[in-house]
Coordinates of C-alpha atoms in Angstrom, one line a residue:
Chain G
M2 CA -21.5 -9.1 25.3
M3 CA -20.9 -11.6 22.4
K4 CA -24.5 -11.2 21.3
H5 CA -24.1 -7.6 20.7
I6 CA -20.8 -8.0 18.5
V7 CA -22.3 -10.9 16.4
G8 CA -25.5 -8.0 16.1
I9 CA -23.3 -5.8 14.8
V10 CA -21.3 -8.4 12.4
A11 CA -24.3 -9.0 10.8
L12 CA -25.5 -5.7 10.5
A13 CA -22.2 -5.1 8.6
V14 CA -22.5 -7.5 6.5
L15 CA -25.7 -6.8 5.8
F16 CA -25.0 -3.2 4.6
S17 CA -22.0 -3.9 3.0
S18 CA -24.0 -6.6 0.9
C19 CA -26.1 -3.6 0.0
K20 CA -23.6 -1.4 -0.8
S21 CA -23.2 -0.9 -4.5
P22 CA -19.2 -1.1 -5.7
D23 CA -19.2 2.3 -7.6
K24 CA -20.6 4.2 -4.7
K25 CA -18.7 4.2 -1.6
T26 CA -20.2 5.5 1.7
L27 CA -18.0 5.6 5.0
P28 CA -19.1 4.0 8.1
I29 CA -20.9 5.5 11.0
Y30 CA -18.9 5.3 14.1
G31 CA -19.7 5.1 17.9
N32 CA -23.0 3.8 19.6
R33 CA -26.4 3.9 18.0
Q34 CA -29.4 3.2 19.5
A35 CA -33.0 2.1 18.0
V36 CA -35.6 4.5 19.0
T37 CA -39.3 3.3 18.4
K38 CA -41.6 6.5 18.2
T39 CA -45.4 6.9 16.9
V40 CA -45.7 9.3 14.0
N41 CA -49.1 9.5 12.6
G42 CA -50.1 6.2 14.1
Q43 CA -47.6 4.4 12.7
T44 CA -45.0 2.9 14.6
V45 CA -41.5 3.7 13.3
T46 CA -38.2 2.9 14.4
D47 CA -35.2 5.3 14.1
T48 CA -31.5 5.0 14.4
V49 CA -30.1 7.2 16.5
Y50 CA -26.0 7.8 16.5
Q51 CA -23.7 8.6 18.7
T52 CA -22.5 12.8 18.6
I53 CA -20.1 14.9 19.4
P54 CA -21.4 16.8 22.6
A55 CA -21.7 20.4 23.3
F56 CA -18.3 22.2 23.8
K57 CA -17.0 25.9 24.2
F58 CA -13.7 27.0 23.6
V59 CA -11.3 29.8 22.2
N60 CA -9.8 30.2 18.8
Q61 CA -6.2 31.7 17.7
Y62 CA -8.2 35.1 17.1
G63 CA -9.6 35.0 20.9
D64 CA -13.6 34.6 19.4
S65 CA -15.3 32.2 21.1
I66 CA -16.2 28.7 19.6
T67 CA -19.0 26.5 20.4
N68 CA -20.3 23.2 18.7
K69 CA -22.8 25.6 16.9
N70 CA -20.1 27.6 15.2
L71 CA -19.5 24.1 13.1
E72 CA -23.4 23.6 12.0
G73 CA -23.7 22.4 8.8
D74 CA -19.9 21.7 8.6
I75 CA -17.8 18.4 7.5
Y76 CA -15.0 18.9 10.0
V77 CA -11.5 17.4 10.8
A78 CA -10.2 17.3 14.5
D79 CA -7.1 16.5 16.2
F80 CA -5.3 16.9 19.3
F81 CA -2.1 18.4 19.7
F82 CA 0.4 21.3 22.0
T83 CA 2.8 23.8 20.0
T84 CA 5.5 22.7 22.1
C85 CA 5.4 18.9 21.2
P86 CA 8.7 17.5 20.3
S87 CA 7.4 14.8 19.0
I88 CA 5.1 13.8 16.4
C89 CA 3.0 17.1 16.4
P90 CA 4.9 18.6 13.6
V91 CA 4.7 16.1 11.4
M92 CA 0.6 16.0 12.0
H93 CA 0.5 19.3 11.0
R94 CA 2.8 19.0 7.9
N95 CA 0.3 16.3 6.9
M96 CA -2.7 18.2 8.0
L97 CA -1.3 21.1 5.8
D98 CA -2.1 18.9 2.4
V99 CA -5.7 18.6 3.8
Y100 CA -6.0 22.4 4.5
N101 CA -4.9 23.0 1.0
T102 CA -6.9 20.7 -0.6
F103 CA -10.1 22.2 1.0
K104 CA -9.3 25.9 2.5
N105 CA -11.4 27.4 -0.2
T106 CA -14.6 24.9 0.4
P107 CA -17.0 26.3 2.0
G108 CA -18.9 23.8 5.0
F109 CA -15.3 22.5 5.7
K110 CA -13.5 23.3 8.8
I111 CA -10.2 21.8 10.6
I112 CA -10.2 22.1 14.5
S113 CA -7.1 21.3 16.4
H114 CA -7.8 21.3 20.0
T115 CA -4.6 22.0 22.4
I116 CA -4.1 19.4 25.1
D117 CA -1.6 21.9 26.7
P118 CA -3.6 25.3 27.7
K119 CA -1.3 26.7 30.4
H120 CA 1.1 27.1 27.6
D121 CA -1.0 27.5 24.3
S122 CA -2.8 30.7 25.2
V123 CA -4.5 32.5 22.3
P124 CA -1.3 34.6 21.7
V125 CA 0.7 31.3 21.6
L126 CA -1.9 29.7 19.1
K127 CA -1.8 32.9 16.7
S128 CA 2.1 33.0 16.2
Y129 CA 2.0 28.9 15.8
A130 CA -0.9 29.6 13.1
D131 CA 0.9 32.5 11.4
K132 CA 4.2 30.5 11.1
L133 CA 2.4 27.3 9.9
G134 CA 0.9 29.8 7.2
I135 CA -2.6 29.5 8.5
A136 CA -5.2 32.5 7.7
G137 CA -8.8 32.9 7.5
N138 CA -11.2 30.5 9.6
T139 CA -11.0 27.3 7.9
W140 CA -8.4 25.7 10.6
W141 CA -8.9 27.0 14.3
F142 CA -6.9 25.9 17.0
L143 CA -8.6 26.0 20.1
Q144 CA -7.9 26.3 23.8
G145 CA -10.2 25.9 26.6
K146 CA -10.1 24.2 29.9
K147 CA -7.9 21.1 30.6
E148 CA -10.8 18.5 31.5
D149 CA -13.3 20.1 29.2
T150 CA -10.9 19.4 26.5
Y151 CA -9.5 15.6 27.7
K152 CA -13.2 14.9 28.1
L153 CA -14.0 15.6 24.9
S154 CA -11.5 13.4 23.5
E155 CA -13.4 10.5 24.5
S156 CA -16.4 11.5 22.2
Y157 CA -14.0 11.4 19.2
L158 CA -13.1 7.7 20.3
V159 CA -9.3 8.2 20.5
R160 CA -7.4 7.6 23.4
K161 CA -7.8 10.0 26.3
P162 CA -4.5 11.8 26.4
Q163 CA -2.4 11.1 29.0
E164 CA 0.6 12.7 30.9
D165 CA 3.7 10.8 31.8
A166 CA 5.6 11.3 34.6
Q167 CA 8.0 13.8 33.3
Q168 CA 4.4 15.8 32.5
V169 CA 4.9 15.4 28.9
F170 CA 2.0 14.4 26.9
I171 CA 1.7 11.3 25.2
H172 CA -1.1 11.5 22.4
D173 CA -2.2 9.2 19.9
G174 CA -1.7 11.6 16.7
S175 CA -5.6 10.7 15.1
F176 CA -7.2 12.8 12.8
L177 CA -11.0 12.4 13.2
L178 CA -13.6 12.8 10.6
I179 CA -16.7 14.4 11.7
D180 CA -19.9 14.7 9.5
K181 CA -22.6 17.2 9.3
Q182 CA -24.7 15.8 12.0
H183 CA -21.5 15.5 14.2
R184 CA -21.2 12.0 13.9
V185 CA -17.7 10.4 13.7
R186 CA -17.0 8.6 10.0
G187 CA -13.2 8.3 9.9
A188 CA -9.9 8.1 12.0
Y189 CA -6.6 8.2 10.3
D190 CA -3.0 8.4 11.7
G191 CA -1.9 11.4 11.7
T192 CA 1.6 10.8 11.3
D193 CA 1.0 8.9 8.2
P194 CA 0.8 10.5 4.9
K195 CA -1.0 7.5 3.3
Q196 CA -3.5 7.4 5.4
V197 CA -3.8 11.4 5.1
S198 CA -4.3 11.0 1.0
R199 CA -7.1 8.5 2.2
L200 CA -8.7 11.0 4.4
I201 CA -8.9 13.5 1.7
E202 CA -10.5 11.0 -0.5
D203 CA -12.8 10.4 2.4
I204 CA -13.9 13.7 2.9
K205 CA -14.4 14.2 -0.7
T206 CA -17.2 10.9 -0.8
L207 CA -18.6 12.2 2.6
Q208 CA -19.5 15.8 0.6
T209 CA -21.2 13.9 -2.2
E210 CA -23.3 12.6 0.7
Y211 CA -25.1 16.1 0.7
I212 CA -25.1 16.9 -2.5
K213 CA -28.9 16.3 -3.3
Chain J
M17 CA 25.6 -22.7 -16.1
R18 CA 26.4 -19.9 -18.1
L19 CA 24.4 -17.6 -16.1
I20 CA 26.5 -19.0 -12.9
V21 CA 29.7 -17.6 -14.4
I22 CA 27.7 -14.1 -15.5
I23 CA 27.0 -13.9 -11.9
G24 CA 30.2 -14.9 -10.8
V25 CA 32.2 -12.1 -13.0
L26 CA 29.8 -9.9 -11.7
L27 CA 30.0 -10.6 -7.9
S28 CA 33.8 -10.1 -8.2
G29 CA 33.6 -7.1 -10.5
I30 CA 31.8 -5.4 -7.3
I31 CA 33.8 -7.2 -4.8
L32 CA 36.8 -5.8 -6.8
I33 CA 35.6 -2.2 -7.1
A34 CA 34.2 -2.1 -3.4
S35 CA 37.7 -3.0 -2.0
C36 CA 39.0 -0.5 -4.7
Q37 CA 37.3 2.2 -2.3
S38 CA 39.5 4.4 0.1
D39 CA 39.5 4.5 3.5
E40 CA 37.7 7.9 3.3
E41 CA 35.2 6.4 1.2
L42 CA 35.0 3.5 3.1
E43 CA 34.4 5.9 6.6
F44 CA 32.1 8.1 4.3
S45 CA 29.4 5.4 3.8
R46 CA 29.8 3.7 6.9
Y47 CA 28.6 7.1 8.7
Y48 CA 26.0 7.9 6.3
T49 CA 24.4 4.5 6.6
S50 CA 24.6 4.9 10.2
G51 CA 23.5 8.8 9.9
S52 CA 20.3 7.8 8.0
V53 CA 18.8 5.5 10.5
I54 CA 19.2 8.2 13.7
Y55 CA 17.6 11.1 11.2
Q56 CA 14.6 8.8 10.4
T57 CA 14.6 8.3 14.0
R58 CA 15.4 11.8 15.6
C59 CA 15.0 14.1 13.5
M60 CA 12.4 13.3 10.5
Y61 CA 9.2 14.0 12.5
C62 CA 10.1 17.3 12.6
H63 CA 12.3 18.1 9.7
G64 CA 10.6 16.4 7.5
A65 CA 11.7 13.0 5.1
K66 CA 13.4 15.5 2.4
G67 CA 14.7 18.2 5.0
E68 CA 12.2 20.6 4.0
G69 CA 11.0 21.6 7.6
L70 CA 7.6 22.8 8.4
Q71 CA 7.0 26.2 7.2
L72 CA 8.0 29.4 10.0
L73 CA 7.9 26.9 11.9
I74 CA 10.9 24.1 11.7
P75 CA 13.7 25.2 9.7
P76 CA 14.7 23.0 6.3
L77 CA 18.0 21.2 6.7
T78 CA 18.8 22.1 2.9
D79 CA 20.7 25.4 2.9
S80 CA 24.2 24.5 2.1
T81 CA 25.7 27.9 2.8
Y82 CA 24.1 27.7 6.6
L83 CA 25.4 24.0 7.1
K84 CA 29.1 25.2 5.9
T85 CA 29.3 28.8 7.9
Y86 CA 28.3 27.2 11.4
K87 CA 29.9 24.1 10.7
Q88 CA 31.7 24.2 14.2
K89 CA 28.2 25.0 15.6
L90 CA 25.7 22.4 14.5
A91 CA 27.0 19.5 17.1
C92 CA 26.4 21.9 19.8
I93 CA 23.0 22.6 18.1
V94 CA 22.2 19.0 18.5
K95 CA 23.5 18.3 21.7
Y96 CA 22.2 21.1 23.4
G97 CA 19.0 22.2 21.3
T98 CA 19.0 26.2 21.0
K99 CA 16.2 28.7 21.4
E100 CA 18.4 31.5 19.5
K101 CA 16.6 33.4 16.5
I102 CA 18.3 32.1 13.1
K103 CA 17.9 32.7 9.6
I104 CA 17.9 29.9 7.4
A105 CA 17.1 30.1 3.3
G106 CA 16.2 33.8 3.8
K107 CA 13.8 33.0 6.3
T108 CA 13.8 33.6 10.0
F109 CA 12.9 31.2 12.3
E110 CA 12.6 31.8 16.1
G111 CA 11.2 28.4 17.8
K112 CA 13.2 26.4 20.4
M113 CA 14.8 23.1 19.0
Y114 CA 14.8 20.3 22.0
P115 CA 18.5 18.9 22.9
I116 CA 18.9 15.9 21.0
A117 CA 20.6 12.9 23.5
L118 CA 23.0 11.3 21.2
P119 CA 26.7 10.3 21.9
S120 CA 29.1 12.0 19.9
V121 CA 29.9 9.3 17.2
Q122 CA 26.4 9.1 16.4
I123 CA 26.1 13.0 16.2
A124 CA 29.0 12.5 13.7
E125 CA 27.0 10.4 11.8
V126 CA 23.9 11.9 11.7
L127 CA 25.4 15.4 10.7
T128 CA 27.4 13.4 7.6
Y129 CA 24.2 12.3 6.4
V130 CA 22.3 15.8 6.7
N131 CA 25.7 17.2 5.3
N132 CA 25.2 14.8 1.9
S133 CA 21.3 14.6 1.9
F134 CA 19.0 16.9 0.5
G135 CA 20.9 18.5 -2.0
N136 CA 23.9 19.6 0.5
K137 CA 27.6 17.7 -0.6
L138 CA 29.6 18.8 2.2
G139 CA 31.5 15.8 3.1
V140 CA 32.1 13.3 6.1
V141 CA 32.0 15.0 9.8
T142 CA 34.1 12.7 12.1
T143 CA 33.7 12.1 15.7
E144 CA 37.2 13.7 16.5
Q145 CA 35.5 17.0 14.8
V146 CA 32.2 16.3 16.9
V147 CA 34.4 16.1 20.0
N148 CA 36.4 19.2 18.9
S149 CA 33.5 21.3 18.4
L150 CA 31.6 20.6 21.5
A151 CA 34.6 21.0 23.6
R152 CA 33.7 25.0 22.5
C153 CA 30.0 25.0 22.8
D154 CA 28.7 29.0 23.9
N155 CA 26.6 26.9 25.8
Q156 CA 26.9 23.7 27.5
Q157 CA 23.6 23.4 29.1
P158 CA 20.5 22.0 27.7
Y159 CA 17.6 24.0 27.2

């Protein structure tokens, strides 16, 4: 374990020292594996990064949405529920800034997973989106089997949503930035306007990675 | 030395002005200051730092006419929540507000804060007024 940590730190130092100060790159989060294979008789080592696994949900329009619908997209993900009395309103007030900045940008999406699918049916999600002033296909509110959503949340490195004694959901209000290869590139506190401004800047940085 | 004298004169000036505040003004600032802390911990996530609300999901607290018209009802809405359709600043809101468990004195403080922030200037709401309002709520069960 210690060896791994030392290795990761050494790698981080190595990478950061290579970075030129004017060109910022976002880190890649999650597990990574070195895979050695033979290409044209030569041995090459590739790094395989952790990615968001396949999923299947339904959006606020009743359309089936899978990971394939996000192919080639940079996206921001969060977990919420429409009747949340505590942090969800502030999260989505801040997410509106992200939405308004990028809503006309092709290849960008926001997905909000409800963790209360029993209450948050498709019509409830549609009404929520309407009242929030969301139209079109930039911001999807996704609903599916609770176990699937909970399981997926683990791959986003967020704390798994938990229920307390009163069956009120607790979640940590994170916004996750996912790149076109579906790797986690950033995690932000969605209740903090300053961190959400940084998210907006990081999305712009990430977009430049794909400009050839 | 001169600086100390200047500071001393300034300080006594401030104390003099402060002591000139009438009892009502003192009461107001006490309610308002406590109310601002309660607002930040209990109301701000939904209604926003500037009382701006959230689109058509959560009403703003900037409509002085509404606050004035429903003055008697505000304490009831805080204590028991509401699921009534309401019209605020020309927009209709149909959502639910959850009951906020606060003692009457804190309801008075937070209402004083809201009634005198975000462009509102409606004066103090006393604990006595809140107790009176609460005795006459249409609904006395939390939603």
